[in-house]
């Protein structure tokens, strides 16, 4: 069994990289792999937008990430700088920056690139999508 960190850079409903990251993560967990965390960077932070509403015939990627976090206790970490640039705010960040609302879905949390580097150091390998 190896310890993985998953890096997601693809937007929620754009190119299929977000979908592939989800499928890989589900398969790795089913195979008994340990996931240190899933780190969302660049357009990948859009995976955490609580206001995303997919069509009824599409997979709800947000809900699937939430299931992974709940079932396997995998941390879902957004790069805070990338998130802010794309209009994704936690409640605390919105309050601190004078915004009246937030849209970061639970259990996603904001973090920095330092957390990605620490995760890479602690993991056996990183898989990027």
Coordinates of N, CA, C and O in Angstrom, one line a residue:
X1 N 0.8 -1.2 0.0 CA 0.0 0.0 0.0 C 0.9 1.2 0.0 O 1.8 1.3 0.8
X2 N 0.6 2.2 -0.9 CA 1.3 3.4 -0.9 C 0.5 4.6 -0.5 O -0.7 4.5 -0.4
X3 N 1.1 5.7 -0.2 CA 0.5 6.9 0.3 C 0.5 7.9 -0.9 O 1.6 8.2 -1.4
X4 N -0.6 8.3 -1.3 CA -0.7 9.2 -2.5 C -1.2 10.6 -2.1 O -1.9 10.8 -1.2
X5 N -0.8 11.6 -2.9 CA -1.4 12.9 -2.9 C -1.9 13.1 -4.3 O -1.2 12.8 -5.3
X6 N -3.1 13.5 -4.4 CA -3.8 13.8 -5.7 C -3.8 15.3 -6.0 O -4.3 16.0 -5.1
X7 N -3.3 15.7 -7.1 CA -3.4 17.1 -7.5 C -4.4 17.3 -8.6 O -4.2 16.7 -9.7
X8 N -5.4 18.1 -8.4 CA -6.4 18.3 -9.4 C -6.3 19.8 -9.9 O -6.5 20.7 -9.1
X9 N -6.1 19.9 -11.2 CA -6.0 21.3 -11.8 C -7.1 21.6 -12.8 O -7.2 22.7 -13.3
X10 N -7.9 20.5 -13.2 CA -8.9 20.7 -14.2 C -10.2 21.2 -13.6 O -10.6 20.8 -12.5
X11 N -10.9 22.1 -14.3 CA -12.2 22.7 -13.8 C -13.3 21.7 -13.7 O -13.2 20.6 -14.3
X12 N -14.3 22.0 -13.0 CA -15.3 21.0 -12.6 C -16.0 20.5 -13.8 O -16.2 19.3 -13.9
X13 N -16.5 21.2 -14.8 CA -17.2 20.7 -15.9 C -16.6 21.2 -17.2 O -17.3 21.7 -18.1
X14 N -15.3 21.1 -17.4 CA -14.6 21.4 -18.6 C -14.0 20.2 -19.1 O -14.6 19.1 -19.3
X15 N -12.7 20.2 -19.4 CA -12.0 19.0 -19.9 C -12.2 17.9 -18.8 O -12.4 18.2 -17.6
X16 N -12.0 16.7 -19.2 CA -12.3 15.6 -18.3 C -11.3 15.3 -17.2 O -11.5 14.3 -16.5
X17 N -10.4 16.2 -17.0 CA -9.4 15.9 -16.0 C -9.9 15.8 -14.6 O -9.5 15.0 -13.8
X18 N -10.9 16.6 -14.2 CA -11.6 16.5 -12.9 C -12.3 15.2 -12.7 O -12.2 14.6 -11.7
X19 N -12.9 14.8 -13.8 CA -13.6 13.5 -13.8 C -12.6 12.3 -13.6 O -12.8 11.4 -12.8
X20 N -11.5 12.4 -14.3 CA -10.5 11.4 -14.3 C -9.9 11.4 -12.9 O -9.6 10.3 -12.3
X21 N -9.6 12.5 -12.3 CA -9.1 12.6 -10.9 C -10.0 11.9 -9.9 O -9.6 11.1 -9.1
X22 N -11.3 12.2 -10.1 CA -12.3 11.5 -9.2 C -12.3 10.0 -9.4 O -12.2 9.3 -8.4
X23 N -12.3 9.6 -10.6 CA -12.3 8.1 -10.9 C -11.1 7.4 -10.4 O -11.1 6.4 -9.8
X24 N -9.9 8.1 -10.6 CA -8.7 7.5 -10.1 C -8.7 7.4 -8.6 O -8.3 6.4 -8.0
X25 N -9.1 8.5 -7.9 CA -9.2 8.5 -6.4 C -10.1 7.4 -5.9 O -9.7 6.7 -5.0
X26 N -11.3 7.3 -6.5 CA -12.2 6.2 -6.1 C -11.6 4.8 -6.3 O -11.7 4.0 -5.4
X27 N -10.9 4.6 -7.4 CA -10.3 3.3 -7.6 C -9.1 3.0 -6.7 O -9.0 1.9 -6.2
X28 N -8.3 4.1 -6.4 CA -7.2 3.9 -5.5 C -7.7 3.5 -4.1 O -7.1 2.6 -3.5
X29 N -8.7 4.2 -3.6 CA -9.2 3.9 -2.3 C -9.8 2.5 -2.3 O -9.6 1.8 -1.3
X30 N -10.5 2.1 -3.3 CA -11.1 0.8 -3.4 C -10.0 -0.3 -3.4 O -10.3 -1.4 -2.9
X31 N -8.9 0.0 -3.9 CA -7.7 -0.9 -3.9 C -6.9 -0.9 -2.7 O -5.9 -1.6 -2.5
X32 N -7.3 -0.1 -1.7 CA -6.7 0.0 -0.4 C -5.5 1.0 -0.3 O -4.8 1.0 0.7
X33 N -5.4 1.8 -1.3 CA -4.3 2.9 -1.2 C -4.7 3.9 -0.2 O -5.9 4.1 0.0
X34 N -3.8 4.6 0.4 CA -4.0 5.6 1.3 C -3.8 7.0 0.6 O -2.8 7.2 -0.1
X35 N -4.8 7.9 0.7 CA -4.7 9.2 0.1 C -4.4 10.2 1.2 O -5.2 10.4 2.1
X36 N -3.2 10.8 1.1 CA -2.9 11.9 2.1 C -3.8 13.0 2.0 O -4.3 13.5 3.0
X37 N -4.1 13.5 0.8 CA -5.1 14.5 0.6 C -5.3 14.7 -0.9 O -4.5 14.2 -1.7
X38 N -6.4 15.4 -1.3 CA -6.6 15.8 -2.6 C -6.4 17.3 -2.6 O -7.1 18.0 -1.8
X39 N -5.5 17.8 -3.4 CA -5.2 19.3 -3.4 C -5.7 19.8 -4.8 O -5.3 19.3 -5.8
X40 N -6.5 20.8 -4.7 CA -7.1 21.5 -5.8 C -6.4 22.8 -6.1 O -6.3 23.6 -5.2
X41 N -5.9 22.9 -7.3 CA -5.1 24.0 -7.7 C -5.5 24.5 -9.1 O -6.2 23.8 -9.9
X42 N -5.2 25.8 -9.4 CA -5.6 26.4 -10.6 C -7.1 26.3 -10.8 O -7.9 26.5 -9.9
X43 N -7.6 25.9 -12.0 CA -9.0 25.7 -12.2 C -9.6 24.6 -11.4 O -10.8 24.4 -11.4
X44 N -8.8 23.7 -10.9 CA -9.3 22.6 -10.0 C -10.1 23.1 -8.9 O -11.0 22.3 -8.4
X45 N -9.9 24.3 -8.4 CA -10.6 24.8 -7.2 C -12.1 24.9 -7.5 O -12.9 24.9 -6.6
X46 N -12.5 25.0 -8.8 CA -13.9 25.1 -9.1 C -14.7 23.8 -8.8 O -15.9 23.8 -8.7
X47 N -14.0 22.7 -8.5 CA -14.6 21.5 -8.0 C -15.3 21.7 -6.6 O -16.2 21.0 -6.3
X48 N -14.9 22.8 -5.9 CA -15.4 23.0 -4.6 C -16.5 24.0 -4.5 O -17.0 24.4 -3.4
X49 N -17.0 24.5 -5.6 CA -18.0 25.6 -5.6 C -19.4 25.0 -5.2 O -20.0 24.2 -6.0
X50 N -19.9 25.4 -4.1 CA -21.2 24.9 -3.6 C -22.3 25.2 -4.5 O -23.4 24.6 -4.4
X51 N -22.2 26.2 -5.4 CA -23.3 26.7 -6.2 C -23.3 26.0 -7.6 O -24.2 26.2 -8.4
X52 N -22.4 25.0 -7.8 CA -22.4 24.3 -9.1 C -23.6 23.4 -9.1 O -23.9 22.7 -8.1
X53 N -24.4 23.4 -10.2 CA -25.6 22.6 -10.3 C -25.6 21.9 -11.7 O -26.0 22.4 -12.7
X54 N -25.1 20.7 -11.7 CA -25.0 19.9 -12.9 C -26.4 19.5 -13.4 O -27.3 19.4 -12.7
X55 N -26.4 19.2 -14.7 CA -27.6 18.7 -15.3 C -28.0 17.3 -14.7 O -27.1 16.6 -14.2
X56 N -29.2 17.0 -14.7 CA -29.7 15.7 -14.1 C -29.0 14.5 -14.7 O -29.0 13.5 -14.0
X57 N -28.5 14.5 -15.9 CA -27.9 13.3 -16.5 C -26.4 13.4 -16.4 O -25.7 12.5 -16.9
X58 N -25.8 14.3 -15.6 CA -24.4 14.4 -15.4 C -24.1 13.9 -13.9 O -24.9 14.1 -13.0
X59 N -22.9 13.4 -13.8 CA -22.4 13.1 -12.5 C -22.2 14.4 -11.7 O -21.6 15.3 -12.2
X60 N -22.6 14.4 -10.5 CA -22.4 15.5 -9.6 C -21.0 15.4 -8.9 O -20.9 14.7 -7.9
X61 N -20.0 16.0 -9.6 CA -18.6 15.8 -9.1 C -18.5 16.3 -7.7 O -17.7 15.7 -6.9
X62 N -19.1 17.4 -7.3 CA -19.0 18.0 -6.0 C -19.4 16.9 -5.0 O -18.8 16.6 -4.0
X63 N -20.6 16.4 -5.2 CA -21.1 15.4 -4.2 C -20.3 14.1 -4.2 O -20.1 13.6 -3.1
X64 N -19.6 13.7 -5.3 CA -18.8 12.6 -5.3 C -17.5 12.9 -4.4 O -17.0 12.0 -3.7
X65 N -16.9 14.1 -4.6 CA -15.8 14.4 -3.7 C -16.2 14.5 -2.3 O -15.4 14.0 -1.4
X66 N -17.4 15.0 -2.0 CA -17.8 15.0 -0.6 C -18.0 13.6 0.0 O -17.7 13.3 1.1
X67 N -18.5 12.7 -0.8 CA -18.6 11.3 -0.4 C -17.3 10.7 0.0 O -17.1 10.0 1.0
X68 N -16.3 10.9 -0.9 CA -14.9 10.4 -0.6 C -14.4 11.0 0.7 O -13.8 10.2 1.5
X69 N -14.6 12.3 0.9 CA -14.1 12.9 2.2 C -14.8 12.3 3.4 O -14.2 12.0 4.4
X70 N -16.1 12.1 3.2 CA -16.9 11.5 4.4 C -16.5 10.1 4.6 O -16.3 9.7 5.8
X71 N -16.5 9.3 3.6 CA -16.3 7.8 3.8 C -14.9 7.5 4.2 O -14.7 6.6 5.0
X72 N -13.9 8.1 3.5 CA -12.5 7.8 3.7 C -11.7 8.8 4.6 O -10.5 8.6 4.8
X73 N -12.3 9.9 5.0 CA -11.7 10.9 5.7 C -10.5 11.5 5.0 O -9.4 11.7 5.6
X74 N -10.6 11.7 3.7 CA -9.6 12.3 2.9 C -9.8 13.8 2.9 O -10.8 14.3 2.5
X75 N -8.7 14.6 3.3 CA -8.8 16.0 3.3 C -8.9 16.5 1.8 O -8.2 16.1 0.9
X76 N -9.8 17.5 1.6 CA -10.0 18.2 0.3 C -9.5 19.6 0.5 O -10.2 20.4 1.2
X77 N -8.4 19.9 -0.1 CA -7.7 21.2 0.2 C -7.7 22.1 -1.1 O -7.2 21.6 -2.1
X78 N -8.2 23.3 -1.0 CA -8.1 24.2 -2.1 C -6.9 25.2 -1.9 O -6.7 25.6 -0.8
X79 N -6.3 25.5 -3.0 CA -5.3 26.6 -3.0 C -6.0 27.9 -2.8 O -6.8 28.2 -3.7
X80 N -5.8 28.6 -1.7 CA -6.6 29.8 -1.4 C -6.4 30.8 -2.5 O -7.4 31.5 -2.9
X81 N -5.2 31.0 -3.0 CA -5.0 32.1 -4.0 C -5.7 31.8 -5.3 O -6.4 32.7 -5.9
X82 N -5.6 30.5 -5.7 CA -6.3 30.1 -6.9 C -7.9 30.2 -6.7 O -8.6 30.6 -7.6
X83 N -8.3 29.9 -5.5 CA -9.8 29.9 -5.3 C -10.3 31.4 -5.3 O -11.3 31.7 -5.9
X84 N -9.6 32.3 -4.6 CA -10.0 33.7 -4.6 C -10.1 34.3 -6.0 O -11.0 35.0 -6.3
X85 N -9.1 33.9 -6.8 CA -9.1 34.5 -8.2 C -10.3 34.0 -9.0 O -10.6 34.6 -10.0
X86 N -10.8 32.9 -8.6 CA -11.9 32.3 -9.3 C -13.3 32.4 -8.6 O -14.3 31.8 -8.9
X87 N -13.3 33.3 -7.6 CA -14.5 33.6 -6.9 C -15.0 32.6 -5.9 O -16.2 32.5 -5.6
X88 N -14.1 31.7 -5.4 CA -14.4 30.7 -4.4 C -14.0 31.3 -3.1 O -12.8 31.5 -2.9
X89 N -14.9 31.4 -2.1 CA -14.6 32.0 -0.8 C -15.2 31.1 0.3 O -16.3 30.6 0.2
X90 N -14.4 30.9 1.3 CA -14.9 30.3 2.6 C -15.7 31.3 3.3 O -15.5 32.5 3.1
X91 N -16.4 30.9 4.3 CA -17.1 31.9 5.2 C -16.2 32.8 5.8 O -16.4 34.1 5.9
X92 N -15.1 32.3 6.4 CA -14.1 33.1 7.1 C -13.4 34.1 6.1 O -13.2 35.3 6.5
X93 N -13.1 33.6 4.9 CA -12.4 34.5 4.0 C -13.3 35.6 3.5 O -12.9 36.7 3.3
X94 N -14.6 35.2 3.3 CA -15.6 36.2 2.8 C -15.7 37.3 3.8 O -15.7 38.5 3.5
X95 N -15.8 36.9 5.1 CA -16.0 37.9 6.2 C -14.7 38.8 6.3 O -14.8 40.0 6.3
X96 N -13.6 38.2 6.2 CA -12.3 38.9 6.3 C -12.1 39.9 5.2 O -11.5 41.0 5.3
X97 N -12.6 39.6 4.0 CA -12.5 40.4 2.8 C -13.7 41.3 2.5 O -13.8 41.9 1.4
X98 N -14.6 41.3 3.4 CA -15.8 42.2 3.2 C -16.8 41.8 2.2 O -17.6 42.6 1.7
X99 N -16.9 40.5 2.0 CA -17.9 39.9 1.1 C -19.1 39.4 1.9 O -18.9 38.9 3.0
X100 N -20.3 39.6 1.4 CA -21.5 39.2 2.1 C -21.9 37.7 2.0 O -22.8 37.3 2.8
X101 N -21.2 37.0 1.2 CA -21.6 35.6 1.0 C -20.3 34.7 0.7 O -19.3 35.3 0.4
X102 N -20.5 33.4 0.8 CA -19.4 32.5 0.5 C -20.0 31.3 -0.3 O -21.2 31.1 -0.3
X103 N -19.1 30.6 -0.9 CA -19.6 29.5 -1.7 C -18.6 28.2 -1.7 O -18.7 27.4 -2.5
X104 N -17.8 28.2 -0.7 CA -16.9 27.0 -0.6 C -17.8 25.9 0.1 O -18.3 26.0 1.1
X105 N -17.9 24.8 -0.7 CA -18.6 23.6 -0.2 C -17.9 22.9 0.9 O -16.6 22.8 0.9
X106 N -18.6 22.4 1.9 CA -18.0 21.6 2.9 C -17.8 20.2 2.4 O -18.6 19.8 1.5
X107 N -16.8 19.5 2.7 CA -15.8 19.7 3.7 C -14.5 20.3 3.2 O -13.4 20.1 3.8
X108 N -14.5 20.9 2.0 CA -13.3 21.5 1.4 C -12.8 22.6 2.4 O -13.6 23.3 3.1
X109 N -11.5 22.7 2.4 CA -10.8 23.8 3.3 C -9.8 24.5 2.4 O -9.4 24.0 1.4
X110 N -9.5 25.7 2.8 CA -8.5 26.5 2.1 C -7.2 26.2 2.7 O -7.0 26.0 3.9
X111 N -6.2 26.2 1.8 CA -4.8 26.0 2.2 C -3.9 26.7 1.3 O -4.3 27.3 0.3
X112 N -2.6 26.5 1.5 CA -1.6 27.2 0.7 C -0.7 26.1 0.0 O -0.8 24.9 0.3
X113 N 0.1 26.6 -0.8 CA 1.0 25.7 -1.6 C 2.0 25.0 -0.6 O 2.5 23.9 -0.9
X114 N 2.2 25.6 0.6 CA 3.0 24.9 1.6 C 2.4 23.6 2.0 O 3.2 22.6 2.2
X115 N 1.1 23.5 2.0 CA 0.5 22.3 2.4 C 0.7 21.2 1.2 O 0.8 20.0 1.5
X116 N 0.7 21.7 0.0 CA 1.0 20.8 -1.1 C 2.4 20.3 -1.0 O 2.6 19.1 -1.1
X117 N 3.3 21.1 -0.7 CA 4.7 20.7 -0.6 C 4.9 19.7 0.5 O 5.5 18.7 0.4
X118 N 4.3 20.0 1.7 CA 4.4 19.1 2.8 C 3.7 17.8 2.5 O 4.3 16.7 2.8
X119 N 2.6 17.8 1.8 CA 1.9 16.6 1.4 C 2.8 15.7 0.4 O 2.9 14.5 0.5
X120 N 3.5 16.4 -0.5 CA 4.4 15.7 -1.4 C 5.5 15.0 -0.7 O 5.9 13.9 -1.0
X121 N 6.0 15.7 0.3 CA 7.1 15.2 1.1 C 6.7 13.9 1.9 O 7.4 13.0 2.1
X122 N 5.4 13.9 2.4 CA 4.9 12.8 3.2 C 4.3 11.7 2.3 O 4.2 10.6 2.9
X123 N 4.0 11.9 1.1 CA 3.5 10.9 0.2 C 4.6 10.1 -0.5 O 5.7 10.6 -0.6
X124 N 4.2 8.9 -0.9 CA 5.1 8.1 -1.7 C 5.2 8.6 -3.2 O 6.2 8.5 -3.8
X125 N 4.0 9.1 -3.6 CA 4.0 9.7 -5.0 C 2.8 10.6 -5.1 O 1.8 10.5 -4.4
X126 N 2.9 11.5 -6.1 CA 1.8 12.4 -6.4 C 1.3 12.1 -7.8 O 2.1 11.8 -8.7
X127 N 0.0 12.1 -7.9 CA -0.7 11.9 -9.2 C -1.4 13.2 -9.6 O -2.2 13.7 -8.7
X128 N -1.1 13.7 -10.7 CA -1.7 15.0 -11.1 C -2.7 14.9 -12.3 O -2.4 14.1 -13.2
X129 N -3.8 15.6 -12.2 CA -4.8 15.6 -13.2 C -5.1 17.0 -13.6 O -5.2 17.9 -12.8

